[in-house]
Coordinates of C-alpha atoms and ligand atoms in Angstrom, one line a residue:
X1 CA -22.2 -19.0 -26.9
X2 CA -22.1 -15.2 -26.5
X3 CA -21.7 -13.3 -29.7
X4 CA -18.2 -12.0 -30.3
X5 CA -17.9 -8.4 -29.2
X6 CA -15.3 -5.7 -29.8
X7 CA -12.3 -5.2 -27.5
X8 CA -11.8 -3.8 -24.0
X9 CA -8.7 -2.2 -22.4
X10 CA -7.8 -2.0 -18.7
X11 CA -5.1 0.0 -16.9
X12 CA -3.8 0.5 -13.4
X13 CA -2.9 3.9 -12.0
X14 CA -1.6 5.6 -8.8
X15 CA -0.1 4.0 -5.7
X16 CA -0.6 0.2 -5.9
X17 CA -2.2 -2.0 -3.3
X18 CA -2.0 -5.7 -2.4
X19 CA -5.4 -6.4 -4.1
X20 CA -5.3 -4.1 -7.2
X21 CA -4.5 -7.2 -9.3
X22 CA -7.6 -8.9 -7.9
X23 CA -9.6 -6.1 -9.6
X24 CA -7.6 -6.7 -12.8
X25 CA -8.5 -10.4 -12.5
X26 CA -12.2 -9.5 -12.1
X27 CA -12.0 -7.3 -15.2
X28 CA -10.4 -10.0 -17.3
X29 CA -12.6 -12.9 -16.2
X30 CA -15.8 -10.9 -16.6
X31 CA -14.8 -9.5 -20.0
X32 CA -14.1 -13.0 -21.2
X33 CA -17.4 -14.3 -19.7
X34 CA -19.4 -11.5 -21.4
X35 CA -17.9 -12.3 -24.8
X36 CA -15.4 -9.5 -25.3
X37 CA -13.0 -10.5 -28.0
X38 CA -9.6 -9.1 -26.8
X39 CA -8.8 -7.8 -23.4
X40 CA -5.8 -5.5 -23.6
X41 CA -3.8 -4.2 -20.6
X42 CA -2.2 -0.8 -20.9
X43 CA 1.3 -0.8 -19.4
X44 CA 1.9 2.0 -16.9
X45 CA -1.6 3.3 -17.2
X46 CA -2.5 6.2 -19.5
X47 CA 1.2 7.4 -19.6
X48 CA 2.3 4.1 -21.2
X49 CA -0.8 3.9 -23.4
X50 CA 0.2 7.3 -25.0
X51 CA 3.4 5.6 -26.0
X52 CA 1.3 2.6 -27.3
X53 CA 2.5 0.3 -24.6
X54 CA 0.0 -2.4 -24.1
X55 CA -0.4 -6.2 -24.0
X56 CA -3.1 -8.7 -25.0
X57 CA -3.8 -10.2 -21.6
X58 CA -4.5 -13.6 -23.1
X59 CA -0.7 -13.8 -23.6
X60 CA -0.3 -13.4 -19.9
X61 CA -3.2 -15.2 -18.2
X62 CA -3.5 -18.8 -19.4
X63 CA -5.7 -20.6 -16.8
X64 CA -7.9 -20.2 -13.8
X65 CA -4.7 -20.9 -11.8
X66 CA -3.1 -17.8 -13.3
X67 CA -6.2 -15.8 -12.3
X68 CA -5.8 -17.1 -8.7
X69 CA -2.1 -16.2 -8.7
X70 CA -2.9 -12.7 -10.1
X71 CA -5.4 -12.2 -7.2
X72 CA -2.5 -13.0 -4.8
X73 CA 0.1 -10.8 -6.5
X74 CA 0.8 -7.3 -5.0
X75 CA 1.7 -4.1 -6.9
X76 CA 0.3 -3.2 -10.3
X77 CA 0.8 -6.3 -12.6
X78 CA 0.6 -4.0 -15.6
X79 CA 2.7 -1.2 -14.1
X80 CA 1.3 2.1 -12.8
X81 CA 1.8 5.8 -13.3
X82 CA 1.0 9.1 -11.7
X83 CA 0.1 11.0 -14.8
X84 CA -2.3 13.9 -15.1
X85 CA -4.0 14.4 -18.4
X86 CA -4.1 18.0 -19.6
X87 CA -7.3 20.0 -19.4
X88 CA -9.3 19.3 -22.5
X89 CA -9.3 22.9 -23.8
X90 CA -5.5 23.1 -23.2
X91 CA -4.3 20.2 -25.4
X92 CA -6.7 18.4 -27.7
X93 CA -3.7 16.7 -29.5
X94 CA -3.2 14.3 -26.5
X95 CA -6.9 13.4 -26.6
X96 CA -6.9 12.9 -30.4
X97 CA -3.9 10.6 -30.0
X98 CA -5.6 8.5 -27.3
X99 CA -8.8 8.1 -29.4
X100 CA -6.8 7.2 -32.5
X101 CA -5.1 4.3 -30.5
X102 CA -8.5 3.3 -29.1
X103 CA -10.0 3.2 -32.6
X104 CA -7.0 1.3 -33.9
X105 CA -7.5 -1.4 -31.3
X106 CA -11.3 -1.5 -31.7
X107 CA -11.8 -0.6 -28.1
X108 CA -15.4 -0.5 -26.9
X109 CA -14.7 0.0 -23.2
X110 CA -11.8 1.6 -21.2
X111 CA -11.5 0.5 -17.6
X112 CA -9.2 2.4 -15.2
X113 CA -8.3 1.0 -11.8
X114 CA -7.2 3.8 -9.5
X115 CA -7.9 6.4 -6.8
X116 CA -9.2 10.0 -7.0
X117 CA -6.4 11.3 -9.2
X118 CA -7.0 8.4 -11.6
X119 CA -10.7 9.1 -11.7
X120 CA -9.7 12.5 -13.1
X121 CA -8.6 10.5 -16.2
X122 CA -11.9 8.7 -16.5
X123 CA -13.7 12.0 -16.1
X124 CA -11.7 13.8 -18.8
X125 CA -11.8 10.9 -21.3
X126 CA -15.6 10.4 -20.9
X127 CA -16.2 14.1 -21.3
X128 CA -14.0 14.2 -24.4
X129 CA -15.9 11.2 -25.9
X130 CA -19.2 13.0 -25.4
X131 CA -17.9 16.3 -26.9
X132 CA -16.5 14.6 -30.0
X133 CA -19.2 11.9 -30.3
X134 CA -16.9 8.9 -29.7
X135 CA -18.7 5.7 -28.7
X136 CA -16.2 4.2 -26.2
X137 CA -17.3 3.8 -22.6
X138 CA -15.1 4.9 -19.7
X139 CA -15.4 3.3 -16.3
X140 CA -13.5 3.7 -13.1
X141 CA -12.7 0.9 -10.6
X142 CA -11.9 2.2 -7.1
X143 CA -8.5 1.4 -5.6
X144 CA -6.5 3.0 -2.8
X145 CA -5.1 2.0 0.5
X146 CA -5.9 5.6 1.6
X147 CA -9.7 5.0 1.6
X148 CA -10.2 8.6 0.7
X149 CA -12.6 8.1 -2.3
X150 CA -16.0 9.8 -2.0
X151 CA -19.4 7.9 -2.3
X152 CA -18.0 4.4 -1.8
X153 CA -18.3 2.9 1.7
X154 CA -14.6 2.0 1.5
X155 CA -12.0 1.3 -1.2
X156 CA -10.4 -2.0 -2.2
X157 CA -6.9 -2.1 -0.9
X158 CA -7.8 -0.4 2.4
X159 CA -8.9 -3.5 4.3
X160 CA -5.7 -5.4 3.5
X161 CA -3.5 -2.5 4.4
X162 CA -5.4 -1.9 7.6
X163 CA -5.0 -5.6 8.5
X164 CA -1.2 -5.5 7.9
X165 CA -0.9 -2.2 9.9
X166 CA -3.0 -3.5 12.8
X167 CA -1.1 -6.8 13.0
X168 CA 2.3 -5.1 12.7
X169 CA 1.3 -2.6 15.4
X170 CA 0.5 -5.5 17.7
X171 CA 3.9 -7.0 16.9
X172 CA 5.8 -3.7 17.4
X173 CA 4.1 -3.3 20.8
X174 CA 5.1 -6.8 21.9
X175 CA 8.6 -6.2 20.9
X176 CA 8.9 -3.0 22.8
X177 CA 7.3 -4.4 25.9
X178 CA 10.0 -7.1 26.1
X179 CA 12.8 -4.5 26.3
X180 CA 11.5 -1.9 28.7
X181 CA 12.3 -3.5 32.1
X182 CA 13.3 -0.5 34.3
X183 CA 13.9 1.5 31.1
X184 CA 11.7 3.9 29.1
X185 CA 11.2 3.7 25.4
X186 CA 9.0 5.6 22.9
X187 CA 8.2 4.0 19.5
X188 CA 6.7 6.2 16.8
X189 CA 5.0 4.4 13.9
X190 CA 4.4 6.3 10.7
X191 CA 1.5 5.3 8.5
X192 CA 0.6 6.4 4.9
X193 CA -2.6 8.1 3.8
X194 CA -1.6 11.6 2.9
X195 CA -4.5 13.8 4.1
X196 CA -6.8 11.1 5.2
X197 CA -6.3 9.3 8.6
X198 CA -8.2 6.1 7.8
X199 CA -5.1 3.9 7.8
X200 CA -3.4 5.6 10.8
X201 CA -6.7 5.0 12.8
X202 CA -6.5 1.3 11.8
X203 CA -3.7 0.9 14.3
X204 CA -6.4 1.1 17.0
X205 CA -7.5 -2.4 15.9
X206 CA -4.3 -3.6 17.7
X207 CA -6.2 -2.9 21.0
X208 CA -7.3 -6.5 21.6
X209 CA -7.8 -8.8 24.6
X210 CA -4.1 -9.3 25.1
X211 CA -2.7 -6.0 23.7
X212 CA -3.3 -2.4 24.9
X213 CA -2.9 -1.1 21.3
X214 CA -1.1 2.1 20.6
X215 CA -1.1 4.8 23.3
X216 CA -1.7 7.8 21.0
X217 CA -3.0 8.1 17.4
X218 CA -2.6 11.3 15.4
X219 CA -4.5 11.8 12.2
X220 CA -3.9 14.4 9.5
X221 CA -7.4 15.7 9.9
X222 CA -6.5 17.2 13.3
X223 CA -3.8 20.0 13.5
X224 CA -0.8 18.7 15.3
X225 CA 0.3 20.7 18.4
X226 CA 3.9 19.8 19.3
X227 CA 3.7 21.3 22.8
X228 CA 0.5 19.4 23.7
X229 CA 2.1 16.2 22.2
X230 CA 5.3 16.5 24.3
X231 CA 3.2 17.1 27.4
X232 CA 1.0 14.1 26.8
X233 CA 3.9 11.7 26.1
X234 CA 5.7 13.0 29.3
X235 CA 2.5 12.3 31.3
X236 CA 2.1 8.8 29.9
X237 CA 5.8 7.9 30.7
X238 CA 5.0 8.5 34.4
X239 CA 2.5 5.6 34.1
X240 CA 4.2 3.1 31.8
X241 CA 7.7 2.4 30.3
X242 CA 6.8 1.6 26.7
X243 CA 4.8 4.2 24.8
X244 CA 3.8 3.4 21.2
X245 CA 2.5 6.3 19.1
X246 CA 0.9 6.1 15.6
X247 CA 1.2 9.1 13.4
X248 CA 0.0 9.8 9.9
X249 CA 2.7 10.8 7.3
X250 CA 0.5 13.8 6.6
X251 CA 0.1 15.5 10.1
X252 CA 0.5 19.2 9.9
X253 CA 1.2 22.0 12.4
X254 CA -1.0 25.1 12.7
X255 CA 1.1 27.0 10.2
X256 CA 0.2 24.5 7.5
X257 CA 3.6 22.7 7.4
X258 CA 3.8 19.0 7.3
X259 CA 5.7 17.7 10.4
X260 CA 8.0 15.8 8.0
X261 CA 9.0 19.1 6.5
X262 CA 10.4 20.3 9.8
X263 CA 13.3 18.0 9.2
X264 CA 13.7 19.3 5.6
X265 CA 11.8 16.3 3.9
X266 CA 9.0 16.5 1.3
X267 CA 10.9 18.0 -1.6
X268 CA 9.5 15.8 -4.4
X269 CA 6.1 16.8 -5.8
X270 CA 4.2 14.5 -8.2
X271 CA 2.1 15.4 -11.3
X272 CA -1.0 16.1 -9.1
X273 CA 0.9 18.4 -6.8
X274 CA 1.3 15.9 -3.9
X275 CA 4.4 16.3 -1.9
X276 CA 6.2 13.1 -1.0
X277 CA 5.7 12.6 2.7
X278 CA 8.1 10.6 4.7
X279 CA 10.2 11.1 7.8
X280 CA 7.4 12.2 10.2
X281 CA 8.1 9.4 12.7
X282 CA 11.9 9.8 12.4
X283 CA 11.5 13.5 13.1
X284 CA 9.2 13.0 16.1
X285 CA 11.3 10.2 17.6
X286 CA 14.4 12.3 17.3
X287 CA 12.6 15.3 18.8
X288 CA 11.2 13.3 21.7
X289 CA 14.6 11.7 22.3
X290 CA 16.2 15.1 22.6
X291 CA 13.4 16.7 24.8
X292 CA 12.7 13.7 27.1
X293 CA 16.0 12.0 27.0
X294 CA 15.0 8.4 26.7
X295 CA 15.5 5.7 23.9
X296 CA 13.2 6.3 20.9
X297 CA 12.6 4.4 17.7
X298 CA 10.8 5.3 14.5
X299 CA 9.1 2.8 12.2
X300 CA 7.9 3.7 8.8
X301 CA 5.6 1.0 7.3
X302 CA 6.1 2.7 4.0
X303 CA 5.4 0.5 0.9
X304 CA 5.2 -2.6 3.1
X305 CA 1.7 -1.6 4.1
X306 CA 0.4 -1.6 0.5
X307 CA 2.3 -4.6 -0.8
X308 CA 1.8 -7.1 2.0
X309 CA -0.3 -9.6 0.1
X310 CA 0.6 -12.3 2.5
X311 CA -1.6 -10.5 5.0
X312 CA -4.4 -9.7 2.6
X313 CA -8.0 -9.7 3.9
X314 CA -10.3 -12.1 2.2
X315 CA -13.1 -9.6 2.3
X316 CA -10.8 -7.1 0.5
X317 CA -9.6 -9.5 -2.2
X318 CA -13.1 -10.6 -3.0
X319 CA -14.5 -7.0 -3.1
X320 CA -11.6 -5.9 -5.4
X321 CA -12.5 -8.8 -7.8
X322 CA -16.2 -7.8 -7.6
X323 CA -15.7 -4.2 -8.5
X324 CA -13.5 -5.1 -11.5
X325 CA -16.2 -7.3 -12.8
X326 CA -18.9 -4.8 -12.1
X327 CA -17.2 -2.1 -14.2
X328 CA -17.1 -4.4 -17.2
X329 CA -20.8 -5.2 -16.8
X330 CA -21.6 -1.5 -16.5
X331 CA -19.6 -0.6 -19.6
X332 CA -21.2 -3.5 -21.5
X333 CA -24.6 -2.3 -20.5
X334 CA -23.9 1.2 -21.8
X335 CA -22.7 3.2 -18.8
X336 CA -19.8 5.7 -19.1
X337 CA -18.2 8.4 -17.0
X338 CA -18.9 6.5 -13.9
X339 CA -17.1 4.7 -11.1
X340 CA -18.1 1.5 -9.4
X341 CA -18.6 1.8 -5.6
X342 CA -18.9 -0.6 -2.7
X343 CA -22.2 -0.3 -0.8
X344 CA -22.3 -1.7 2.7
X345 CA -25.4 -3.8 2.8
X346 CA -25.2 -5.0 6.4
X347 CA -22.7 -5.0 9.3
X348 CA -23.6 -8.3 11.1
X349 CA -23.1 -10.4 9.1
X350 CA -21.0 -8.1 7.0
X351 CA -22.3 -7.9 3.4
X352 CA -21.6 -5.6 0.5
X353 CA -22.6 -5.0 -3.1
X354 CA -21.4 -3.1 -6.1
X355 CA -23.1 0.2 -7.0
X356 CA -22.2 3.0 -9.4
X357 CA -21.8 6.8 -9.3
X358 CA -21.0 9.6 -11.7
X359 CA -17.2 10.0 -11.7
X360 CA -17.6 13.8 -11.7
X361 CA -18.7 13.6 -8.1
X362 CA -15.7 11.5 -7.1
X363 CA -12.6 12.7 -9.1
X364 CA -10.2 15.0 -7.2
X365 CA -12.3 14.8 -4.0
X366 CA -10.9 13.5 -0.7
X367 CA -13.1 11.7 1.9
X368 CA -11.6 12.4 5.3
X369 CA -12.2 10.9 8.7
X370 CA -15.2 12.7 10.3
X371 CA -14.3 14.7 13.4
X372 CA -16.9 12.8 15.4
X373 CA -14.9 9.6 14.8
X374 CA -11.9 11.1 16.6
X375 CA -11.8 11.6 20.4
X376 CA -12.2 15.1 22.0
X377 CA -8.4 15.4 22.7
X378 CA -7.7 14.6 19.0
X379 CA -5.3 11.8 19.9
X380 CA -7.3 8.5 19.3
X381 CA -10.2 7.2 17.2
X382 CA -13.6 6.3 18.6
X383 CA -15.4 2.9 18.8
X384 CA -17.5 3.8 15.8
X385 CA -14.4 4.2 13.7
X386 CA -13.2 0.7 14.9
X387 CA -16.6 -0.8 14.1
X388 CA -16.5 0.6 10.6
X389 CA -13.1 -1.0 9.8
X390 CA -13.3 -4.3 11.6
X391 CA -15.4 -6.2 9.0
X392 CA -13.0 -5.1 6.3
X393 CA -10.0 -7.0 7.7
X394 CA -11.7 -10.3 8.1
X395 CA -10.5 -13.6 6.6
X396 CA -7.3 -14.6 4.9
X397 CA -6.3 -15.1 1.3
X398 CA -3.3 -17.3 1.6
X399 CA -0.5 -16.9 -1.0
X400 CA 0.7 -19.9 -3.0
X401 CA 3.9 -20.7 -1.2
X402 CA 6.9 -21.9 -3.2
X403 CA 10.1 -22.8 -1.4
X404 CA 8.8 -21.0 1.7
X405 CA 7.9 -17.7 -0.1
X406 CA 4.8 -16.3 -1.8
X407 CA 4.6 -16.9 -5.6
X408 CA 3.6 -14.0 -7.8
X409 CA 2.4 -13.7 -11.4
X410 CA 4.7 -11.4 -13.4
X411 CA 4.4 -9.8 -16.8
X412 CA 6.0 -11.7 -19.6
X413 CA 7.2 -9.0 -22.0
X414 CA 8.6 -11.4 -24.6
Ligands
F6P501 O1 -1.9 7.1 -2.9 C1 -1.5 6.0 -2.0 C2 -0.2 6.3 -1.3 O2 0.2 5.1 -0.8 C3 -0.3 7.4 -0.2 O3 -0.8 6.9 1.0 C4 1.1 7.9 -0.1 O4 1.2 9.2 0.3 C5 1.6 7.8 -1.6 O5 0.8 6.8 -2.2 C6 3.0 7.5 -1.7 O6 3.3 7.4 -3.1 P1 4.6 7.1 -3.8 O7 4.9 5.6 -3.6 O8 4.4 7.5 -5.2 O9 5.7 7.9 -3.1

């Protein structure tokens, strides 16, 4: 039997995904296998931790069946937060408090599952530990549907969101086709991703043997030109009755304004300075309806695209589990201030492996879609883009169905 070790704590942060809990399961299982004594879960990330909100995960996960249920449960099982730690030189009290709690709980390793804003937390805590000579290890586990983390081939959560988006786009296209006999209709679909167009581009996967896919795709990496857009849609309507357009929530006009701000949206700003983006499709559908004078509809996939665990990709669930386990292994072997990454080993057959990078090279960076993966006109993605995503949406991870609905594992606070 492995010698008993000290304790480990894990937290979840930022926008959830449908596989973020698979990473949590990977952390828990690997920590237990490697002989860690207690595995704590911080509630609502570092924000809850500062209020000493945490649970011993052995009071929540009782069997391998619970692990399997956790892997199939969307949203952050432990609760999430969007909380920015102060700069170290600005407020050492916050850091002292964090390290006091870590010492009290005998924490050897701190694992944080999140995106680039969350990696800022790992960066600051590992820096502070070095400055003050604390021995705890700090490791990041990648997570975001946006796929905008640097140095990893892709992020857990992206493949499942892309699968849901592509499948739903196919369904939306079918629905619209059935109702456009001698009648024109424009459907505008809005996809998340803030400044990165990976998810919006995933709508192109809907172009299959029996489906044309969306007609136009607009990513936030390319400035949005309203006049060109209207002209293009008008041209297309001369050829077909149903036009389906995918737009990112983050498309901007040349003057730097988000399109969703044109209708007065985007008022709320989070701790990292990100505006809440929504209403892009509604604005454009309304605008086209007024300019062109035909029926329009807007569809916002909104939180459905990051919580649809019933459409999870098996590749994604398995990779999310793998990176959780790899972070525990890295911390156990002495690494700190690093984030686990996914390396693509081969495309055909698709294979990946876990790697590791300095978190300073990842935190607060955004990996955007390269210009060469968007067509010349800036209104569709290229075959290279599609080839990159296709392996990530493969396979299913069926939910456990109870009375016709997916069953989830939920936190027991008693
Ligand atoms: O960070 C992931 C993400 O899903 C972005 O794509 C989106 O802009 C944002 O979260 C929305 O966050 P919230 O749910 O906090 O409004």
